[in-house]
Short mmCIF file of C-alpha atoms in Angstrom, two decimals:
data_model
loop_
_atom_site.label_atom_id
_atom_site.label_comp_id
_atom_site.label_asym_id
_atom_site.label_seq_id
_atom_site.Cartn_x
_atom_site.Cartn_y
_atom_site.Cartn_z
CA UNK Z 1 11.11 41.61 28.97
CA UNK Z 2 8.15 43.69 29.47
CA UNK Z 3 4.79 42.73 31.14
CA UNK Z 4 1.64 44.67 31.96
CA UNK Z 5 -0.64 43.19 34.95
CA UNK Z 6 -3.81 44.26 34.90
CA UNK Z 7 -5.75 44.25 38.34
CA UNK Z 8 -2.38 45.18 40.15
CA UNK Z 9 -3.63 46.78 42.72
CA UNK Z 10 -5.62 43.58 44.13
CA UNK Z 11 -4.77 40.59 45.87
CA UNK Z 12 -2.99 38.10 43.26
CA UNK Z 13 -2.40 40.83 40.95
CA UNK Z 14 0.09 42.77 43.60
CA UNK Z 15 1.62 39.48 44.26
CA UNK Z 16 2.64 38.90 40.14
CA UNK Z 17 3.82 42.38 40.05
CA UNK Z 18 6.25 41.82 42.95
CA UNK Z 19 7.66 38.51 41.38
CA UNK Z 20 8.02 40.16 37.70
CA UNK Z 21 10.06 43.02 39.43
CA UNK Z 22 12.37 39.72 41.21
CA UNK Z 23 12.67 38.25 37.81
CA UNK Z 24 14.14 41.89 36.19
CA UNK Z 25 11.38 42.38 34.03
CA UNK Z 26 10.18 46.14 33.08
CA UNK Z 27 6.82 45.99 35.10
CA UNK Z 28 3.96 47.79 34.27
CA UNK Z 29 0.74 47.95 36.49
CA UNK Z 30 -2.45 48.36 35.04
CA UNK Z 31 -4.76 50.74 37.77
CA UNK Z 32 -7.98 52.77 38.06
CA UNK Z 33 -7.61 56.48 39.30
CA UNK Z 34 -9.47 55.31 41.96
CA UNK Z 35 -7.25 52.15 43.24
CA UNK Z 36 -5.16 52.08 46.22
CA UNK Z 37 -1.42 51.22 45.40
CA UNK Z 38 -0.65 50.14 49.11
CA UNK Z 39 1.08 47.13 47.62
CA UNK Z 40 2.62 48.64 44.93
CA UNK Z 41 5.52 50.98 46.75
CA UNK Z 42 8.33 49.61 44.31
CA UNK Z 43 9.83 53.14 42.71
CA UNK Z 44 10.20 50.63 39.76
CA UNK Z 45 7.05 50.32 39.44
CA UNK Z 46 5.58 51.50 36.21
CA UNK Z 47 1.82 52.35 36.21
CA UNK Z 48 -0.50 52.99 33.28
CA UNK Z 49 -4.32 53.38 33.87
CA UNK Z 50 -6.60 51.36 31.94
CA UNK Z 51 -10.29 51.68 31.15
CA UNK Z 52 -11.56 48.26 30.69
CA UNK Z 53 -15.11 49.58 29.73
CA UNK Z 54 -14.17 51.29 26.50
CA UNK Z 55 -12.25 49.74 24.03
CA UNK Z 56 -11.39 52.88 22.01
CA UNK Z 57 -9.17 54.46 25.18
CA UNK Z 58 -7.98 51.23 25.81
CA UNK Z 59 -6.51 51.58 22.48
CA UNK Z 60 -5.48 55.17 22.92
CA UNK Z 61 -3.94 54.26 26.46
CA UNK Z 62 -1.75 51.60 24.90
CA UNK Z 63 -0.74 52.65 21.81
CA UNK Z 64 2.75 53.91 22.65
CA UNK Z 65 3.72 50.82 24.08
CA UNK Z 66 4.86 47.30 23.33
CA UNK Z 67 4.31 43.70 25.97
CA UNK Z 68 6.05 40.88 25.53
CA UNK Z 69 3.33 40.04 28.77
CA UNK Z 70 -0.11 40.82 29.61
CA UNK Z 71 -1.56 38.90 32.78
CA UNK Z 72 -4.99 39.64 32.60
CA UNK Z 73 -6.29 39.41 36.46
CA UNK Z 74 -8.40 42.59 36.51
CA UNK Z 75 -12.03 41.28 37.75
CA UNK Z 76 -14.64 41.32 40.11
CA UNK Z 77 -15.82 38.86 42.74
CA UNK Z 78 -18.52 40.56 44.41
CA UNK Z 79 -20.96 42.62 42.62
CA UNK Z 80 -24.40 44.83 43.61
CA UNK Z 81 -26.03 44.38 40.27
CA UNK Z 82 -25.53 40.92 38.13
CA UNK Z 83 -24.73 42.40 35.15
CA UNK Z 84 -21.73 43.93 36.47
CA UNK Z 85 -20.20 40.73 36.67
CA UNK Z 86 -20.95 40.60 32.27
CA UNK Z 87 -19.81 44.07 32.12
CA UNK Z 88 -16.05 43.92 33.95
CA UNK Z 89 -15.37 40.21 33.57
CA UNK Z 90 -16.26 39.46 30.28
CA UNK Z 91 -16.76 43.05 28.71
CA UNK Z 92 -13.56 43.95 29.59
CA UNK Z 93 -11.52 41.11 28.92
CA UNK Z 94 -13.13 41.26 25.13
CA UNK Z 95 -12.44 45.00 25.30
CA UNK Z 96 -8.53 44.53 26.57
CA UNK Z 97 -7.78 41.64 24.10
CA UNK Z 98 -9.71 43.21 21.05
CA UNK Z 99 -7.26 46.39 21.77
CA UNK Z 100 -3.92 44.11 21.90
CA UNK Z 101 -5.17 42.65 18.26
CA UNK Z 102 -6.09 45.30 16.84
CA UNK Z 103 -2.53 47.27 18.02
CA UNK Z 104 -0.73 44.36 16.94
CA UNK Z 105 0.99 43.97 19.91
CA UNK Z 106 3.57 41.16 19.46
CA UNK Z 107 2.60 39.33 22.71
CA UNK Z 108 4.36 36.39 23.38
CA UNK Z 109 1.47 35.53 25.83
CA UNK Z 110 -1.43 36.43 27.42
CA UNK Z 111 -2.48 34.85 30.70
CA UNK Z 112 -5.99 34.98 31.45
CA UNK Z 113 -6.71 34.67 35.55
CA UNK Z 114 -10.40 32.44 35.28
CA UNK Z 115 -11.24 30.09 38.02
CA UNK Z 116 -12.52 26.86 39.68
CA UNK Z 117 -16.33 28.33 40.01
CA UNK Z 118 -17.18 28.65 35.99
CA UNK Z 119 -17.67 25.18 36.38
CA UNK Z 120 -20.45 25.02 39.29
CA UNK Z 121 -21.96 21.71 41.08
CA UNK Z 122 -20.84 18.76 39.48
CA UNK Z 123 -19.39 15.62 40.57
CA UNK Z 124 -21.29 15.68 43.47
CA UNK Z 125 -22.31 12.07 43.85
CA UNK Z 126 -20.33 10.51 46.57
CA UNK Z 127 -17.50 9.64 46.25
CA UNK Z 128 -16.46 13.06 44.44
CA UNK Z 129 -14.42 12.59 41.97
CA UNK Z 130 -12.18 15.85 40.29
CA UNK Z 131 -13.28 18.05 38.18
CA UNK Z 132 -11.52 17.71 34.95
CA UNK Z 133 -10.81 19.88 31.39
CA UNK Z 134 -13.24 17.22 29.74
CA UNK Z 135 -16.15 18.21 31.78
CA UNK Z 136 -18.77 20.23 30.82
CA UNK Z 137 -18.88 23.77 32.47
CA UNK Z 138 -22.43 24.40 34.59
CA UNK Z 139 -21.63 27.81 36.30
CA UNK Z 140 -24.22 28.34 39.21
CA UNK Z 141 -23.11 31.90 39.84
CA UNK Z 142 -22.76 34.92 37.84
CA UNK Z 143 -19.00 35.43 38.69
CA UNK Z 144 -18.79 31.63 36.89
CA UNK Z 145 -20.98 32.67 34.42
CA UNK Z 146 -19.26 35.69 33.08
CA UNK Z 147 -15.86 33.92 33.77
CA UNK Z 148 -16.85 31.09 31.31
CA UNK Z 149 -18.27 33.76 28.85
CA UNK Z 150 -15.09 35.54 28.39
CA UNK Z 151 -13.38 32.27 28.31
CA UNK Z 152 -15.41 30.91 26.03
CA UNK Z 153 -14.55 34.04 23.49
CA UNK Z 154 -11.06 33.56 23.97
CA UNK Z 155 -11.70 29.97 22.36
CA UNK Z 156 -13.46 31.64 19.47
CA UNK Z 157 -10.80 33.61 18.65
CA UNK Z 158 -8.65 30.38 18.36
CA UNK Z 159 -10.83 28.36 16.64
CA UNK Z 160 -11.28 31.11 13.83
CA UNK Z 161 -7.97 31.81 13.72
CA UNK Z 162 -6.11 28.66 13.47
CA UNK Z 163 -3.37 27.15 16.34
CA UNK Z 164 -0.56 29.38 14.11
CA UNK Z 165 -2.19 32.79 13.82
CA UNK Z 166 -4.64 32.77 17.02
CA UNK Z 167 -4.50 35.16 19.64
CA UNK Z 168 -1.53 33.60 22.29
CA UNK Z 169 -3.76 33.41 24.99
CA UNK Z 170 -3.78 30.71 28.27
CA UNK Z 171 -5.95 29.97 31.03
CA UNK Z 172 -5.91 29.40 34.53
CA UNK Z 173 -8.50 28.11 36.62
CA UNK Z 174 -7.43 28.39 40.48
CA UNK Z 175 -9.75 27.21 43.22
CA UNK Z 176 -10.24 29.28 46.51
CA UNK Z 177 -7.23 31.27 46.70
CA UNK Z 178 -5.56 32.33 50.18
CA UNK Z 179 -2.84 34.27 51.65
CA UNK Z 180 -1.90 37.57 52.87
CA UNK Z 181 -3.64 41.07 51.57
CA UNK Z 182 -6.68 38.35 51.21
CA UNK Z 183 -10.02 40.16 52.26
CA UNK Z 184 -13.11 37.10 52.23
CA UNK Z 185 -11.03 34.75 54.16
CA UNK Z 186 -9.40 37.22 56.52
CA UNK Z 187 -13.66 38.02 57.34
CA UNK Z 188 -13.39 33.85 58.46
CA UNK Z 189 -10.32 34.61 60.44
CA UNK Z 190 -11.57 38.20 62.38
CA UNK Z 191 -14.94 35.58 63.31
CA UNK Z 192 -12.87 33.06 64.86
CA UNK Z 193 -10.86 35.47 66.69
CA UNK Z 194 -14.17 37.13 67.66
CA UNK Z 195 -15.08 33.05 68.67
CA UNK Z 196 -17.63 32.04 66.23
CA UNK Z 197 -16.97 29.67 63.59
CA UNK Z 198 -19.99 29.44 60.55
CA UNK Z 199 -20.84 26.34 58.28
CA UNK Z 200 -23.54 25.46 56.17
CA UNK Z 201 -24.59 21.81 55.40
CA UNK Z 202 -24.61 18.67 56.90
CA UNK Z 203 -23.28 16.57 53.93
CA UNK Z 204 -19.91 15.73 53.18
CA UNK Z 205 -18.11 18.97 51.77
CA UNK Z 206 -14.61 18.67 49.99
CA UNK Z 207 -12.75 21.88 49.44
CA UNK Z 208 -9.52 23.02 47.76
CA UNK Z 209 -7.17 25.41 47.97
CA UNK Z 210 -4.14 27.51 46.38
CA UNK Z 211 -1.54 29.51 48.27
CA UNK Z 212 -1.20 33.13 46.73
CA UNK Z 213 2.35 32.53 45.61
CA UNK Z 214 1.83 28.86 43.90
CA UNK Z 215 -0.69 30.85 41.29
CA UNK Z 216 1.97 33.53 40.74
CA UNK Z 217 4.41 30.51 40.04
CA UNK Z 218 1.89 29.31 37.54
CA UNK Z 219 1.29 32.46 35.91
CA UNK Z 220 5.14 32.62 35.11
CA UNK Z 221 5.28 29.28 33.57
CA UNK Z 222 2.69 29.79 31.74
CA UNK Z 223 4.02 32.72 30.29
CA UNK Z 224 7.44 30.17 29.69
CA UNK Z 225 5.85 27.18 28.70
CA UNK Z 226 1.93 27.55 27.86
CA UNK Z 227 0.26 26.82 24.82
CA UNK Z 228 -2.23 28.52 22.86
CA UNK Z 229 -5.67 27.47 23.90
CA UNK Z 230 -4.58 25.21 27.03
CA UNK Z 231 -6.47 25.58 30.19
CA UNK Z 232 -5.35 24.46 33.85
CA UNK Z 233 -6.58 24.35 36.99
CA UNK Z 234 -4.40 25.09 40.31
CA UNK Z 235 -4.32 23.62 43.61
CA UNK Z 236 -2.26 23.10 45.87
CA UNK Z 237 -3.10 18.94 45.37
CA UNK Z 238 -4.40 18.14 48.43
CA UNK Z 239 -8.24 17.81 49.55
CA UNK Z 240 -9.58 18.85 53.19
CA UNK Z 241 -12.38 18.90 54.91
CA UNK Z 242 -14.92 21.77 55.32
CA UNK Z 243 -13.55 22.44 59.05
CA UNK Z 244 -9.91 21.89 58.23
CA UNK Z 245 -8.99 25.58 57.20
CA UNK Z 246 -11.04 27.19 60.17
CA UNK Z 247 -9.00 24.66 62.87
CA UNK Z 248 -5.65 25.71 61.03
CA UNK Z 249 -6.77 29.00 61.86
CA UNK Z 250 -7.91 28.86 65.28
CA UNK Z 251 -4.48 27.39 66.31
CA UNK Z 252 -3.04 30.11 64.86
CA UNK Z 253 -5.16 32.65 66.67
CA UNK Z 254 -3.62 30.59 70.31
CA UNK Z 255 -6.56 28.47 70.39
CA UNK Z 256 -9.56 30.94 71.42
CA UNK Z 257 -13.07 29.25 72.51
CA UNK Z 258 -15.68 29.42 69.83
CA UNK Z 259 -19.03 28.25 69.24
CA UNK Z 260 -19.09 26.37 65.68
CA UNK Z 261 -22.80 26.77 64.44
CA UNK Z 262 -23.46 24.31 60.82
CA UNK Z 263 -26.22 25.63 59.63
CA UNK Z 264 -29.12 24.13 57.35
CA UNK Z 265 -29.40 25.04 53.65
CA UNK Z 266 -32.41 26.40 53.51
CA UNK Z 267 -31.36 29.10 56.47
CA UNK Z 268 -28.55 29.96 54.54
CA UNK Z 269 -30.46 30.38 51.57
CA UNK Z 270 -32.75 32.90 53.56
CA UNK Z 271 -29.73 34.35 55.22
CA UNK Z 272 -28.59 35.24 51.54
CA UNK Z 273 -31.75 37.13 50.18
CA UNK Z 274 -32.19 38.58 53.12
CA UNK Z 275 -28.14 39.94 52.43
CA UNK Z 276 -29.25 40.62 48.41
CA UNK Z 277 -32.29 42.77 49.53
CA UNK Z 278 -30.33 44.90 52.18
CA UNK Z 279 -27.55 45.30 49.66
CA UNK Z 280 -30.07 46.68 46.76
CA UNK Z 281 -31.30 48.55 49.71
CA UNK Z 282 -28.33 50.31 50.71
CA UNK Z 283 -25.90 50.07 48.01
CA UNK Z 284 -23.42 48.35 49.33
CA UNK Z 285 -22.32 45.15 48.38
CA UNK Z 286 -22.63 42.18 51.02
CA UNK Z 287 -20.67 38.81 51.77
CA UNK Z 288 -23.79 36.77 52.13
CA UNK Z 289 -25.26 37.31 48.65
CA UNK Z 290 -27.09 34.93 45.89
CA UNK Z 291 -23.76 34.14 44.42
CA UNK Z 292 -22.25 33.48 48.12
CA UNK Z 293 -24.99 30.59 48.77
CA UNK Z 294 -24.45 28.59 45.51
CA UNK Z 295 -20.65 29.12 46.55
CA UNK Z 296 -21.12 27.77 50.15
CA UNK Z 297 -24.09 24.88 49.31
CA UNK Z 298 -21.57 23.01 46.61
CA UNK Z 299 -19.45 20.11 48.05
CA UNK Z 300 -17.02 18.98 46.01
CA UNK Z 301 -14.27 21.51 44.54
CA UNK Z 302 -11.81 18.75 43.34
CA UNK Z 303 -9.92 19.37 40.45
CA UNK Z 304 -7.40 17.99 38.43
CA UNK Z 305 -3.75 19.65 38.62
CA UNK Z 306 -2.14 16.76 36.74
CA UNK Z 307 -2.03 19.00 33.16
CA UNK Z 308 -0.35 21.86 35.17
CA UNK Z 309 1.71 19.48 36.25
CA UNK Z 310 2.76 17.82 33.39
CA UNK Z 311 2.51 20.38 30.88
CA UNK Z 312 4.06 23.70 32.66
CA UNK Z 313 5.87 22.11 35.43
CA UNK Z 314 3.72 23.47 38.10
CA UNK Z 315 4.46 22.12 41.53
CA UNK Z 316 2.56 23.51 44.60
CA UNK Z 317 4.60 24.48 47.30
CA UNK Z 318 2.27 25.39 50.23
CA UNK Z 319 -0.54 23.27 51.64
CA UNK Z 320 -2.80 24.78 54.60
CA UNK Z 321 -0.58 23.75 56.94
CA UNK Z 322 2.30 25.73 55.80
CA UNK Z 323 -0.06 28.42 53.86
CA UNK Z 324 -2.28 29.31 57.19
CA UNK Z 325 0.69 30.09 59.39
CA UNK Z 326 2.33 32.18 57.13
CA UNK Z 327 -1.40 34.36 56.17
CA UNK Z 328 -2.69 34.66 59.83
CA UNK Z 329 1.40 35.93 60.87
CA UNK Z 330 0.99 38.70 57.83
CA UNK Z 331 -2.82 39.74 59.33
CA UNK Z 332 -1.32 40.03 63.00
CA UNK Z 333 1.98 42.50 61.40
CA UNK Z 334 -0.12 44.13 59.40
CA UNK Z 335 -3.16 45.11 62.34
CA UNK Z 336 -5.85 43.11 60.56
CA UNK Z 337 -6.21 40.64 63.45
#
């Protein structure tokens, strides 16, 4: 079997091109000239580099080659400008799946990384309830926004096509992902260990999460076992607290003192133009942005895992508890912490 990961050189996409080499499969890593491949030291590595902006060299770039796989998980999360978000999330997933069609690759599937945020604030009357597949998307963020676009033209293609002849395309939603190589997090982790902790609210704020490695199990049964058009979000099933991850963390760290500051909304939200401006000023892209406050102000992240569940046989198998440990130990060997 054959598979091409796109975004290989990032966090979840280094992690899916270790676990196709485990399963034997010829793996092919989809890179920029510009990425760092400190992750991707397997000799059997195979790379090919991928211009998501133009469709034509996509098409050039690929046309000596067949995929049984393509794991789509080549986006951005933090962007300067807003449209960037439009151009590499959505652009390029329309410019990487209009190339496959058009080549007739003979995909068996195509698994489309999406997430947890293109659905925004909602279900936020107490008690929260999960987000479900039912609801209606309300993205609050351009990273949602442009997730649910290119989503959203997936559909289109299977709709037009018909559930025989449509592009063989699935969808997975994750909420906040964690583990090693993970940078936003790790920035939680070096303020602990540098004894401040930072939230932002006073009301009741339920968060999820998924360990790296439980949405690389997902992404191989979905290659298995999804179906056209299906959608599914990933957790690891379990619901904390907004201070449960940065305790988990501090115990990790050997306890250190800290000051834990909650902060109003409205500072945060001056906190984060104040981060915009200075990031337009210097070109530089900065944690605390526009996108970062909607991110930090919503309260409920529930979701439903039941249709992964049931449908692909997806069965987390780290909570924070076991998840933390193992992320914080890789930081510490690796001279992050």
């Amino acid at each position: 079997m054959k598979i091409l990961v796109t975004g290989a050189s990032g966090f979840i996409g280094s992690f899916i091109v270790e676990e196709a080499l485990r399963r034997g499969m010829e793996t092919w890593a989809a890179v920029r000239g510009s990425s760092k491949r400190d992750f991707l030291q397997d000799e059997r590595i195979r790379f090919i580099e991928l211009n998501l902006s133009s469709q034509q060299q996509l098409e050039e770039q690929l046309r000596d080659h067949q995929f049984d796989y393509v794991v789509h998980a080549a986006g951005v999360t933090k962007c300067l400008n807003a449209s960037d978000f439009y151009k590499i999330n959505t652009e390029g997933t329309k410019h990487l799946v209009r190339a496959l069609i058009n080549l007739k690759m003979p995909l068996r599937r195509f698994v489309y990384i999406s997430s947890l945020s293109i659905f925004g604030a909602i279900r936020e009357q107490q008690p929260y309830e999960e987000i479900r597949e039912s609801d209606t998307p309300q993205p609050n963020t351009d990273y949602g926004r442009s997730k649910l676009q290119a989503e959203q033209w997936l559909d289109s293609l299977h709709t037009s096509k018909g559930s025989s002849e449509g592009f063989p395309y699935v969808i997975l939603r994750p909420t906040g992902v964690y583990g090693p190589r993970e940078r936003d997090y790790f920035m939680m982790a070096k303020s602990i260990k540098q004894h401040t902790d930072f939230a932002v609210g006073y009301r009741r704020q339920d968060i999820t999460f998924v360990y790296v490695l439980d949405v690389v199990q997902a992404v191989f049964l979905a290659c298995e076992k999804g179906q056209t058009g299906r959608k599914y979000f990933l957790s690891d099933g379990q619901v904390y607290r907004s201070a449960t991850f940065s305790n988990l963390i501090r115990r990790e760290l050997g306890n250190p003192w800290w000051i834990r500051i909650t902060a109003p909304i409205w500072l945060l939200r001056i906190i984060t133009l104040v981060g915009d401006w200075w990031g337009h000023l210097t070109g530089k892209i900065t944690a605390l942005n526009n996108d970062k406050y909607n991110i930090m102000k919503q309260r409920n992240w529930r979701c439903d895992i039941q249709p992964a569940r049931r449908e692909l046989g997806f069965e987390p198998h780290y909570t924070l508890e076991e998840g933390v440990p193992l992320t914080i130990r890789w930081y510490k060997e690796n001279g992050w912490l």
